[in-house]
mmCIF file of C-alpha atoms in Angstrom:
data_model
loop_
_atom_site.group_PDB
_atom_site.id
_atom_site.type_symbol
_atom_site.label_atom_id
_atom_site.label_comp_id
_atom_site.label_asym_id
_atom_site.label_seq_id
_atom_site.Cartn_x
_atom_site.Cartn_y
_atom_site.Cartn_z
ATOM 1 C CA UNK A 1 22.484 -25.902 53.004
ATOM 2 C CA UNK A 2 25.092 -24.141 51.044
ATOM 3 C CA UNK A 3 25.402 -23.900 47.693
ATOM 4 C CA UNK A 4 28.166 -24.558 46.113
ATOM 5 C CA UNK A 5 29.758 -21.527 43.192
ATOM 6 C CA UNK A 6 30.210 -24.622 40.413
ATOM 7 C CA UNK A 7 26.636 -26.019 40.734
ATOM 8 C CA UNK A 8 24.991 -22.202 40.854
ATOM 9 C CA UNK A 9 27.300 -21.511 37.526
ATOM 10 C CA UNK A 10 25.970 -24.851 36.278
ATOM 11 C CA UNK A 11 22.325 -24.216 37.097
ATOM 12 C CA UNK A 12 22.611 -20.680 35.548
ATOM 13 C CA UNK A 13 23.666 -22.056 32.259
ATOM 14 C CA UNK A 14 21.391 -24.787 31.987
ATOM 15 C CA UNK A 15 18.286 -21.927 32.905
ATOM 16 C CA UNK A 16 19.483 -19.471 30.601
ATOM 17 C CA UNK A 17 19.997 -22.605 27.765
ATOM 18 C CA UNK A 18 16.253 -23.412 28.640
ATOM 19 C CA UNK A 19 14.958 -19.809 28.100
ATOM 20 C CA UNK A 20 16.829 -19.921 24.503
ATOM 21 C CA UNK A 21 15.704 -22.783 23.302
ATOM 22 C CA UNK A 22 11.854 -21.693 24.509
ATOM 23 C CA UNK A 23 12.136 -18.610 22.563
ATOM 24 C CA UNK A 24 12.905 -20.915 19.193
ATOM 25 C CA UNK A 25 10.088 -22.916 19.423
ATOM 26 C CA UNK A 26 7.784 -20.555 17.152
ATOM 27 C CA UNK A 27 6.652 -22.643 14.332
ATOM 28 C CA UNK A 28 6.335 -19.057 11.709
ATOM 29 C CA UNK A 29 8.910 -16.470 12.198
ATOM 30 C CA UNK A 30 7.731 -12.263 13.033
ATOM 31 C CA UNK A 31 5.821 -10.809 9.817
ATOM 32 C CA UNK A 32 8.263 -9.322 7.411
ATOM 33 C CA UNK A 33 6.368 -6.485 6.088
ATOM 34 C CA UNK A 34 4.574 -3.691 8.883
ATOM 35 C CA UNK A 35 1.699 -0.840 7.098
ATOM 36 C CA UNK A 36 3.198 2.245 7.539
ATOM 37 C CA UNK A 37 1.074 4.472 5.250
ATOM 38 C CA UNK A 38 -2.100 4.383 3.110
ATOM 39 C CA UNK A 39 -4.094 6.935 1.540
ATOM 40 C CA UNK A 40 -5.831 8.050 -1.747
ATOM 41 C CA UNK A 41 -3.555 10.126 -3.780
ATOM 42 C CA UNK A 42 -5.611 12.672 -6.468
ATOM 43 C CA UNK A 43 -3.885 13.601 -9.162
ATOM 44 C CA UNK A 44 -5.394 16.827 -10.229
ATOM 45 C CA UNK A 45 -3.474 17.762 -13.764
ATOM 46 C CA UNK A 46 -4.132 14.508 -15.159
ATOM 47 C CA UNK A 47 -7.321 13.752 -13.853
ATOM 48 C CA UNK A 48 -6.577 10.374 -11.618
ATOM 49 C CA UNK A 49 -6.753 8.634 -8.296
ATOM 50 C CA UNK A 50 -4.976 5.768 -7.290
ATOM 51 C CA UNK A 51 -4.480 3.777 -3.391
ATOM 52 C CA UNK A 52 -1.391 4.201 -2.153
ATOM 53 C CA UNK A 53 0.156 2.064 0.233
ATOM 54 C CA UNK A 54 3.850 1.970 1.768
ATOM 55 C CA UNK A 55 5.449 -0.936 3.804
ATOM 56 C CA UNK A 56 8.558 -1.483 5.985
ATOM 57 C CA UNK A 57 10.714 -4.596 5.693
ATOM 58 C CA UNK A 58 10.904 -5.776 9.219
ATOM 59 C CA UNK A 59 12.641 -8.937 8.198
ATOM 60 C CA UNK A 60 14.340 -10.593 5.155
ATOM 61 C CA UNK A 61 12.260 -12.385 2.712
ATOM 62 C CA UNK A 62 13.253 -15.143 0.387
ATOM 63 C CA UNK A 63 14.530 -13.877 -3.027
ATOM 64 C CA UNK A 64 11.579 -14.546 -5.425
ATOM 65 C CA UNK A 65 8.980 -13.387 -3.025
ATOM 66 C CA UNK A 66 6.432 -11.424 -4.081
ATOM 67 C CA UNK A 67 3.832 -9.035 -2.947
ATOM 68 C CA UNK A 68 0.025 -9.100 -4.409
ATOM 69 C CA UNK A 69 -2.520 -6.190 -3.109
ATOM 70 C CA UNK A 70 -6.047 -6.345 -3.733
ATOM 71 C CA UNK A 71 -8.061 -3.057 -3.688
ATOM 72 C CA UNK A 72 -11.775 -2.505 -3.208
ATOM 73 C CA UNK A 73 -13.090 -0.854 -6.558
ATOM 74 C CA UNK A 74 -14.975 2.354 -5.721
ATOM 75 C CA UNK A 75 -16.744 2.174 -8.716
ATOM 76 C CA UNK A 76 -18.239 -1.378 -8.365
ATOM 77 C CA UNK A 77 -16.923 -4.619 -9.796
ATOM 78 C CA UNK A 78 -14.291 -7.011 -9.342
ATOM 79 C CA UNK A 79 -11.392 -5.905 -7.069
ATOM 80 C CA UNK A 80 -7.903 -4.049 -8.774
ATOM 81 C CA UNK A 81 -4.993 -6.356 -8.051
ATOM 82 C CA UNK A 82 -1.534 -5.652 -8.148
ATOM 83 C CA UNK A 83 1.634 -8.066 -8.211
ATOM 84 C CA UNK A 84 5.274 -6.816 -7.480
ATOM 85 C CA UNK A 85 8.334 -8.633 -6.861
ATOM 86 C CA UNK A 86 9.888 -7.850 -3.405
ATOM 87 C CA UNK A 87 13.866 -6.844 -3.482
ATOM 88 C CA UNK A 88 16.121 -8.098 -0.793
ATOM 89 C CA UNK A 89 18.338 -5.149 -0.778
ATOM 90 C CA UNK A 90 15.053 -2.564 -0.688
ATOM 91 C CA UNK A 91 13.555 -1.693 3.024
ATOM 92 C CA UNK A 92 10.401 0.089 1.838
ATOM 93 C CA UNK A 93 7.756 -0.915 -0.577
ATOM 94 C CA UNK A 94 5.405 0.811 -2.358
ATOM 95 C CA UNK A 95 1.930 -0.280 -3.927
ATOM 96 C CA UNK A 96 0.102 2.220 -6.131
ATOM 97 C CA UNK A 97 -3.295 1.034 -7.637
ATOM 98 C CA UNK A 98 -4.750 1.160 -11.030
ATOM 99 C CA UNK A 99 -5.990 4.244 -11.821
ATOM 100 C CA UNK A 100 -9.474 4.510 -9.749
ATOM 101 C CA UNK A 101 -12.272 6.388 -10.108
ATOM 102 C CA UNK A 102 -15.947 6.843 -8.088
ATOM 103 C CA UNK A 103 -14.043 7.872 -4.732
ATOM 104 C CA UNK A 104 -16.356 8.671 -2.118
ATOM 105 C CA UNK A 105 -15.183 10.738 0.878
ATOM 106 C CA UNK A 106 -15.405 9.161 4.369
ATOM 107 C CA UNK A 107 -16.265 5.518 2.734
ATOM 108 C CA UNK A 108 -13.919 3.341 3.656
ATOM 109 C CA UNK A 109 -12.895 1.080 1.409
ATOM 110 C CA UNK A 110 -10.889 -2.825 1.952
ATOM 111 C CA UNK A 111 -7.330 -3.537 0.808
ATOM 112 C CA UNK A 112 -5.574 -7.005 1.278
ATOM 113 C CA UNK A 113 -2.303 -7.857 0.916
ATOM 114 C CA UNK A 114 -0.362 -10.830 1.150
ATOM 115 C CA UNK A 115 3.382 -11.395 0.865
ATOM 116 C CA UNK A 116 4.150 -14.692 -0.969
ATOM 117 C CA UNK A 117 7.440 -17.081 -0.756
ATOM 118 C CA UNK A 118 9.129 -17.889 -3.941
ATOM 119 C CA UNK A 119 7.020 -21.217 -4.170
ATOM 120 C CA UNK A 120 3.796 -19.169 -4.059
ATOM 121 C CA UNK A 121 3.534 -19.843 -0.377
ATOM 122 C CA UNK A 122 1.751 -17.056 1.682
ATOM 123 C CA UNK A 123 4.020 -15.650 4.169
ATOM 124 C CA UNK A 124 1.901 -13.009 5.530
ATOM 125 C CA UNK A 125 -1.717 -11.282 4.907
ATOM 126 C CA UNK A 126 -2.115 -8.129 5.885
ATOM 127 C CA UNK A 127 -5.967 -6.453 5.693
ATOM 128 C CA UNK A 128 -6.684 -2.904 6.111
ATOM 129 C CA UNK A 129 -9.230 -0.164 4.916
ATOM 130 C CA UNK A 130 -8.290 3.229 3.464
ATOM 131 C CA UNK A 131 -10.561 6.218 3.818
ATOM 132 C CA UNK A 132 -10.672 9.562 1.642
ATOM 133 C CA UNK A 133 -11.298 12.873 2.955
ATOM 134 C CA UNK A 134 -12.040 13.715 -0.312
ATOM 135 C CA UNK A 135 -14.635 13.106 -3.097
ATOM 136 C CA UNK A 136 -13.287 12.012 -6.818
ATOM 137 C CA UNK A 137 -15.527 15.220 -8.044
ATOM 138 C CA UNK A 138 -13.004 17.626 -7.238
ATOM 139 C CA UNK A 139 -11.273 16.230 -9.757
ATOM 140 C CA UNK A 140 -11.222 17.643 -13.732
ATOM 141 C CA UNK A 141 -13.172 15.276 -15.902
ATOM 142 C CA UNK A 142 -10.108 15.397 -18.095
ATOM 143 C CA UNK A 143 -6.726 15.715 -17.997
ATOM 144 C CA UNK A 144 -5.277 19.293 -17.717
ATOM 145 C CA UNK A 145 -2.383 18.464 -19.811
ATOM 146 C CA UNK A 146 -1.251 15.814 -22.445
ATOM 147 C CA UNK A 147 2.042 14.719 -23.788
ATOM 148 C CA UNK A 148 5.839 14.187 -22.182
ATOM 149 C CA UNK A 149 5.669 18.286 -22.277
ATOM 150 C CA UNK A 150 2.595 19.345 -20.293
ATOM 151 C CA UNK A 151 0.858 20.701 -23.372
ATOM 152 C CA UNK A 152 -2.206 22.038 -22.154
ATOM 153 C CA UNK A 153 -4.659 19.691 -23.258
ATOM 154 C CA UNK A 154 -6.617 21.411 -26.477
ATOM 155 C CA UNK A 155 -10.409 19.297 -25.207
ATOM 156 C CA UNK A 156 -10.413 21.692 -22.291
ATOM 157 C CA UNK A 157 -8.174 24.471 -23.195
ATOM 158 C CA UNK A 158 -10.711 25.543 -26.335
ATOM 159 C CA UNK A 159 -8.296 27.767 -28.471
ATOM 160 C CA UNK A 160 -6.237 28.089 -25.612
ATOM 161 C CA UNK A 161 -8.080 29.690 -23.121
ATOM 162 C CA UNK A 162 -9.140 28.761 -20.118
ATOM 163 C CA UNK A 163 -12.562 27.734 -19.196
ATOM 164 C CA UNK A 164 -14.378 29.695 -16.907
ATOM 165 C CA UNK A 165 -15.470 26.531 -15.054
ATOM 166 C CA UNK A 166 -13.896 23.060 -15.347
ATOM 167 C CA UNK A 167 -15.927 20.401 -15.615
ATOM 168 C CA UNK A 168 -15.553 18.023 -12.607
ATOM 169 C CA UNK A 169 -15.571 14.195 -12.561
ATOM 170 C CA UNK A 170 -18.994 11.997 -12.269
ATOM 171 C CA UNK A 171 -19.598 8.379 -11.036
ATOM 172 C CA UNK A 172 -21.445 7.072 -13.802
ATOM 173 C CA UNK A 173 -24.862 6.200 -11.587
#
């Protein structure tokens, strides 16, 4: 039997239309946001931690979408939540908690976050867990400095000087 070149071209086209049409038939498209960093971040002059994640656009999102993170509380108690608007124009995004405190080192602890549609519809949950190497208590119990300047701050600095030890952070038990 030969084949004849028209009906080989014809069969090749009608394959190839196949194959394209299979790979539309997702009903949800990829994810548009991929994790591409988390940690604790320990802010030792003014006497803070906060989560902090970072996210890669992977694909466009509606204009109006939003993203909302929910972070474990170290210290007990209902969950931190966070709410930003996603820009169409912006590739990375970055989600820093409330201010945090009770940190314990090698505890890990559960962050969600889901990327919603203008309408409110959720287009994507991501869950993860972040994990400190460190424990809140090397932390100051206060700020090191105060003000838009720096200023030392004067309820540690007493007349100025420095303390010959700081006092560190506590978990209230």
């Amino acid at each position: 039997m030969i084949i004849q070149p028209k009906r080989l071209t014809v069969a090749a086209l009608l394959l190839a239309g196949a194959a394209a049409l299979a790979g539309c038939q997702r009903e949800t498209g990829p994810d548009p946001l991929e994790l591409t960093g988390k940690m604790f971040i320990f802010n030792y002059r003014l006497a803070y931690a906060t989560y902090m994640i970072t996210l890669t656009k992977t694909e466009p999102v509606p204009e109006g979408s939003t993203v909302v993170a929910t972070f474990e509380n170290p210290a007990g108690g209902a969950p931190l939540t966070l709410d930003r608007k996603l820009f169409a124009k912006l590739d990375k995004v970055v989600l820093e908690s409330p201010d945090v405190t009770c940190v314990k080192k090698q505890r890990p602890y559960a962050v969600t976050i889901e990327v919603k549609g203008p309408d409110g519809a959720i287009l994507q949950t991501l869950k993860t867990q972040v994990i400190s190497n460190l424990d809140q208590d090397i932390l100051p119990a206060k700020a090191l400095v105060v003000g838009p300047a720096y200023d030392k701050n004067p309820e540690v600095f007493k007349d100025g000087k420095t303390p010959e030890h700081f006092e560190t952070a506590k978990c209230p038990s």
